[in-house]
CSV table of C-alpha atoms in Angstrom, one decimal:
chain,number,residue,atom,x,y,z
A,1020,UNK,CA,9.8,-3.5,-13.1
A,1021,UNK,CA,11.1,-6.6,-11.0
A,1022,UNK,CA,7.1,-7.4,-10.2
A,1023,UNK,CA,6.4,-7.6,-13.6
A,1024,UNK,CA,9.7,-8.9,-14.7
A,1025,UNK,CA,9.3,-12.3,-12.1
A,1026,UNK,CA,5.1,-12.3,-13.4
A,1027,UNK,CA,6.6,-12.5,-16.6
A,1028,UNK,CA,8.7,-15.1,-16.2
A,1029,UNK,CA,6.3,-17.6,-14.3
A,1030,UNK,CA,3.7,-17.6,-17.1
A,1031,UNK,CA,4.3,-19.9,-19.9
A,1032,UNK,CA,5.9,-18.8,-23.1
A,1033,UNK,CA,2.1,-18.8,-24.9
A,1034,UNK,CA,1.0,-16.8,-23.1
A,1035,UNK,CA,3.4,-13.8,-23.3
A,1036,UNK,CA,2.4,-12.1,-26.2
A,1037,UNK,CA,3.3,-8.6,-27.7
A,1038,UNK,CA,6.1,-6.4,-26.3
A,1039,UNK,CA,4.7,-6.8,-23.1
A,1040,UNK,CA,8.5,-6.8,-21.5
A,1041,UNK,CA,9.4,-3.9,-23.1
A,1042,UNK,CA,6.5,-1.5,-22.0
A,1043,UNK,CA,6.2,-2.8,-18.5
A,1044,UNK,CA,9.9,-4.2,-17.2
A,1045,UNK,CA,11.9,-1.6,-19.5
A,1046,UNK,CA,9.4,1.6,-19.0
A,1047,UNK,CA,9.3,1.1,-15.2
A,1048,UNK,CA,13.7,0.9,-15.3
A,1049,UNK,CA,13.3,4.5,-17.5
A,1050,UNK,CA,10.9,6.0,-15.4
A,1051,UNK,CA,13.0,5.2,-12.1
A,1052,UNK,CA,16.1,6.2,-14.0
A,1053,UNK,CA,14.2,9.6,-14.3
A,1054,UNK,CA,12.5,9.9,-10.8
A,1055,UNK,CA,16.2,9.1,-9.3
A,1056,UNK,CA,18.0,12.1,-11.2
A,1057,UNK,CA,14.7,14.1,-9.9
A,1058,UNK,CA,16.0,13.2,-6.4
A,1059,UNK,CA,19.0,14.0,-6.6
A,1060,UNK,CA,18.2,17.3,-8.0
A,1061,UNK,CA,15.6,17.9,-4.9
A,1062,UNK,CA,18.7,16.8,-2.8
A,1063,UNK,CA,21.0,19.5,-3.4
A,1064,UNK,CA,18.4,21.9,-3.5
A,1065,UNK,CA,18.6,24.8,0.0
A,1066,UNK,CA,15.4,23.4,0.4
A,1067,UNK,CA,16.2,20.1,1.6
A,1068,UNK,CA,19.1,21.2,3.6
A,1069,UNK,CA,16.2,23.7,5.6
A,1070,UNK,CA,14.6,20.5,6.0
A,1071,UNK,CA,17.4,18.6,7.3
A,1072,UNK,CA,18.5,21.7,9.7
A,1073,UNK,CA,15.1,21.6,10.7
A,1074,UNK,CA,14.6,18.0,11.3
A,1075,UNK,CA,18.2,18.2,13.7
A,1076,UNK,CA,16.4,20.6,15.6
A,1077,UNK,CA,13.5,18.2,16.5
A,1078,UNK,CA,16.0,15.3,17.6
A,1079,UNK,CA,17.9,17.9,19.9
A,1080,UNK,CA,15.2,19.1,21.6
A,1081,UNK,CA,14.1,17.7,25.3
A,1082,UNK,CA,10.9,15.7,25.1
A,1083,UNK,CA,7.7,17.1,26.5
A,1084,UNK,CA,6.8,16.9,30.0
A,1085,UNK,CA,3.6,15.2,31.1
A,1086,UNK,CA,1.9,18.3,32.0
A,1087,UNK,CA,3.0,20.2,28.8
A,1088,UNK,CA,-0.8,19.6,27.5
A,1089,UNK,CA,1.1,17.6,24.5
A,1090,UNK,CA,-0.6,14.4,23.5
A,1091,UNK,CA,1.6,11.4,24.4
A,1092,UNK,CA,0.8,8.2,22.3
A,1093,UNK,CA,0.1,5.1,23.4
A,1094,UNK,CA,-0.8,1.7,22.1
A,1095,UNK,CA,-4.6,2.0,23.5
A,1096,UNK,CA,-5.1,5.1,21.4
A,1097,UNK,CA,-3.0,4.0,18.4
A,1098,UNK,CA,-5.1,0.9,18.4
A,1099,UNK,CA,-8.9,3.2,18.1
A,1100,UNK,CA,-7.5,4.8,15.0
A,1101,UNK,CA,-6.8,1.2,13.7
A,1102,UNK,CA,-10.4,-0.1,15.0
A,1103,UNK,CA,-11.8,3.4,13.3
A,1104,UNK,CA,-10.4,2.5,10.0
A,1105,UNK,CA,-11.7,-1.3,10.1
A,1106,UNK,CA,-15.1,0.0,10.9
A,1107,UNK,CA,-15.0,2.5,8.0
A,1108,UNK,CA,-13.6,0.0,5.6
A,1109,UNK,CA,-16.4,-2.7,6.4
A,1110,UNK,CA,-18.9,-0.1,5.4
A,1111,UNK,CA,-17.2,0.4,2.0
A,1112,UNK,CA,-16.8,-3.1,1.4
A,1113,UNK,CA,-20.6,-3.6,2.4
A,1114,UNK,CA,-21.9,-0.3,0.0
A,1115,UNK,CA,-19.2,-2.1,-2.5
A,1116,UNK,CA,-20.7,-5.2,-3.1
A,1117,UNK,CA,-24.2,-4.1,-2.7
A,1118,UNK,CA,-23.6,-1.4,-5.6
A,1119,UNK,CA,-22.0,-4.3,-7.6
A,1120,UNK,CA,-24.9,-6.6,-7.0
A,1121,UNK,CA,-27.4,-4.2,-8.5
A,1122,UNK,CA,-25.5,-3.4,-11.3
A,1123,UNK,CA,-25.4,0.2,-9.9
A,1124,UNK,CA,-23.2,2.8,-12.3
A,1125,UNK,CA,-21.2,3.9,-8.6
A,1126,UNK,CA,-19.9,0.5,-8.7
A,1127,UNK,CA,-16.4,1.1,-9.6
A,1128,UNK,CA,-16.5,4.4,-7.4
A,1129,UNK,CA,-17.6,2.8,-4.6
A,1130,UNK,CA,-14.6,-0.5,-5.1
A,1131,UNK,CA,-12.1,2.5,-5.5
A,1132,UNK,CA,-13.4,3.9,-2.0
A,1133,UNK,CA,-13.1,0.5,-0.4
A,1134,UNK,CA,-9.4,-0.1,-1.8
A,1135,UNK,CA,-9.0,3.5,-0.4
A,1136,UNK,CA,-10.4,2.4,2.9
A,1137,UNK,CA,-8.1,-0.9,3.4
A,1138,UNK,CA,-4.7,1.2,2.6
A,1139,UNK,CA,-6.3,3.5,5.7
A,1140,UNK,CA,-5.7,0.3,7.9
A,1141,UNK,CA,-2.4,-0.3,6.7
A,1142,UNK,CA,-1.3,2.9,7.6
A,1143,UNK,CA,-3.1,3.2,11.0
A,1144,UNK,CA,-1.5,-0.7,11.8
A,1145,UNK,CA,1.9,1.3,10.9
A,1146,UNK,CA,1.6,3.7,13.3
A,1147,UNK,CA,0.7,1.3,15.8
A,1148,UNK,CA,3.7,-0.8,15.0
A,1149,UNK,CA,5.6,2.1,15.6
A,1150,UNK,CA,4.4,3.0,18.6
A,1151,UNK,CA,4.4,-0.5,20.3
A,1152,UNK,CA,8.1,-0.9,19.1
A,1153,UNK,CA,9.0,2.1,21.0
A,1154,UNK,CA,7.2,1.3,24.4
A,1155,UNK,CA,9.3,-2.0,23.9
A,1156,UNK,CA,6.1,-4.6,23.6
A,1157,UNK,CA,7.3,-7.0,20.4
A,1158,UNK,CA,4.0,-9.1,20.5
A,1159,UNK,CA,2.1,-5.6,19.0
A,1160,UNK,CA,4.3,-4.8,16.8
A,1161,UNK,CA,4.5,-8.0,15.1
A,1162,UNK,CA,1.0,-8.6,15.0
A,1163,UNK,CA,0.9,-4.1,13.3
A,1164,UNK,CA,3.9,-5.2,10.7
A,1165,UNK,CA,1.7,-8.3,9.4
A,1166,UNK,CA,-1.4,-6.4,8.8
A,1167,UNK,CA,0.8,-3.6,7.5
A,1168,UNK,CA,2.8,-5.9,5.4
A,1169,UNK,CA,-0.6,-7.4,3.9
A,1170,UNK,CA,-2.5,-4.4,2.9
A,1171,UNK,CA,1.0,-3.3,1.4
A,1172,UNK,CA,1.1,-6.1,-0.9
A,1173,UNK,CA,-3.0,-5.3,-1.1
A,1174,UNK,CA,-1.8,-1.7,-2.1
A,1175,UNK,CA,0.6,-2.9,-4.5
A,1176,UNK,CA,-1.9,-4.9,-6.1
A,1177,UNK,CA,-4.5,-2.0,-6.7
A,1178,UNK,CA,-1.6,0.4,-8.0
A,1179,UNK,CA,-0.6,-2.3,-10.8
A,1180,UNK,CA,-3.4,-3.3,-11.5
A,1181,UNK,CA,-4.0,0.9,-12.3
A,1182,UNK,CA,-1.0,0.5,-14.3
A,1183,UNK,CA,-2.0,-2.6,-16.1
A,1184,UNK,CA,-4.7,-0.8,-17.5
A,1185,UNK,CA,-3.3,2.3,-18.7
A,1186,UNK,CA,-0.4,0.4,-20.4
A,1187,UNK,CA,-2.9,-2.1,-22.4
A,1188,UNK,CA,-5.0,1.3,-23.6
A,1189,UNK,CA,-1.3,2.5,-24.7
A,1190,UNK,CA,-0.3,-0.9,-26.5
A,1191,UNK,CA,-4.1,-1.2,-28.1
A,1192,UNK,CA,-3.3,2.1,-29.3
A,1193,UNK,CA,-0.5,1.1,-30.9
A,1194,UNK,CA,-2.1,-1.8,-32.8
A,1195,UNK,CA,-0.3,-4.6,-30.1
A,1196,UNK,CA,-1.7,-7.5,-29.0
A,1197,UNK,CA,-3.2,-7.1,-25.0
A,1198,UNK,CA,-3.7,-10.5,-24.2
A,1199,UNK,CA,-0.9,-10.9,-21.3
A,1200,UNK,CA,-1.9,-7.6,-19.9
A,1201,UNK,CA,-5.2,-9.2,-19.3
A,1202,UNK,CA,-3.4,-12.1,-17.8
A,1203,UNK,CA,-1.2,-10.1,-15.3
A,1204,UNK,CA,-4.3,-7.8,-13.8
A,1205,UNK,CA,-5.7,-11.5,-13.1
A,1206,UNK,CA,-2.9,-12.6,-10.8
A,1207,UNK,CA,-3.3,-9.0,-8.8
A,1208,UNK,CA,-6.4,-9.5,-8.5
A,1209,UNK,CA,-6.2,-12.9,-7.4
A,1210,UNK,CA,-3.5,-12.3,-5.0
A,1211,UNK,CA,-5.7,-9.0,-3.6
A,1212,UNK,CA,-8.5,-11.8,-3.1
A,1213,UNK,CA,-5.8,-13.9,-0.8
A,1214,UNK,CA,-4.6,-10.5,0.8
A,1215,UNK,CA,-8.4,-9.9,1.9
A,1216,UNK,CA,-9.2,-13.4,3.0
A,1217,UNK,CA,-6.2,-12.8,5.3
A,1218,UNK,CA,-6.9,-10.0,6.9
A,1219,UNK,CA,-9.7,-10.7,9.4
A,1220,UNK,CA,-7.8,-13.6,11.4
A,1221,UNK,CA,-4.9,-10.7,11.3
A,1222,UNK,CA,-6.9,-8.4,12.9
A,1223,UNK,CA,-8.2,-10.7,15.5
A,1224,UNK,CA,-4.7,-11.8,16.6
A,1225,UNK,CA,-3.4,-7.8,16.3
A,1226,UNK,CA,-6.7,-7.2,18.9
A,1227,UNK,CA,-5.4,-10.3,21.6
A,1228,UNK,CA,-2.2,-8.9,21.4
A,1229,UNK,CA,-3.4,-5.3,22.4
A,1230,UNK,CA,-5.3,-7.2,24.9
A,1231,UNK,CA,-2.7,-8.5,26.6
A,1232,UNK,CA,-0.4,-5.2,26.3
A,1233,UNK,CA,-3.2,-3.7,28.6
């Protein structure tokens, strides 16, 4: 609701047209309103309090030795599963634009797979952040939280964008005007364009920095 209510605001008054405000700003604040008494439902459930025991259980207990066969993480590893999610997101983006360029009917399939493919990075750079802020080395971990914090707002962009769509079918239903809908996927789109043309320098600064942990 706050994206769209700041988009909103930034565009001029011409082209906001339709009850664009009310579908988008308003039907996000009802939605959360409704998820949020959901929650707190889930949280007083005996459920989540088997959770909780269990998760106490976890912290308390002794970590595993080295010989215990138990997989201990490093940043080495963490980094491969980041490397094996570039590598499979370069072939989606490849098959992408190649299905686009023939006018192929798996386009949109195939764009859907590569969005897919990019949020795998972002959570395979989390984990690496993770992992290099608990073995203490800061440069990793900053270089993890930018590519993390760039596919996020990639992410962010594909799920509105979803949104966009669905909400303009609703209002064209309704007989309203779907102009500014039009308008706003543009600007996620755009700023998924900027989020892309980012992220190869990212990765090559997040590889000199794992580098150097070595």
């Amino acid at each position: 609701g706050e994206r769209y209510r700041d988009a909103l605001a930034a565009l001029p008054a011409d082209l906001v047209r339709g009850p664009v405000a009310e579908r988008l700003v308003d039907g996000a604040r009802r939605r959360y309103q409704a998820g949020l008494r959901r929650s707190w439902g889930a949280m007083r459930s005996t459920r989540y309090f088997r959770l909780l025991d269990a998760l106490e259980q976890v912290s308390a207990a002794p970590p595993a030795a080295p010989d215990s066969g138990i997989e201990h993480v490093t940043i080495a590893a963490s980094y491969r599963k980041v490397r094996k999610t570039v590598k499979t997101a370069r072939r989606a983006d490849e098959a992408a634009i190649a299905a686009a360029a023939d006018g192929a009917e798996t386009a949109p399939e195939l764009a859907i797979e590569r969005d897919h493919a990019l949020h795998r990075i972002r959570k395979a750079a989390k984990r690496l952040r993770y992992v290099a802020e608990a073995t203490g080395d800061k440069a990793v971990g900053k270089q993890a939280k930018l590519i993390q914090t760039l596919l996020g707002d990639h992410q962010d962009s594909v799920v509105s964008r979803e949104h966009l769509l669905e909400q303009a079918d609703v209002a064209q239903a309704a007989g309203e005007d779907t102009f500014t809908y039009g308008v706003l996927h543009q600007r996620e789109a755009d700023l998924a364009a900027r989020c892309e043309e980012q992220l190869p320098a990212a990765l090559k600064s997040l590889r000199r920095s794992v580098r150097a942990a070595r």
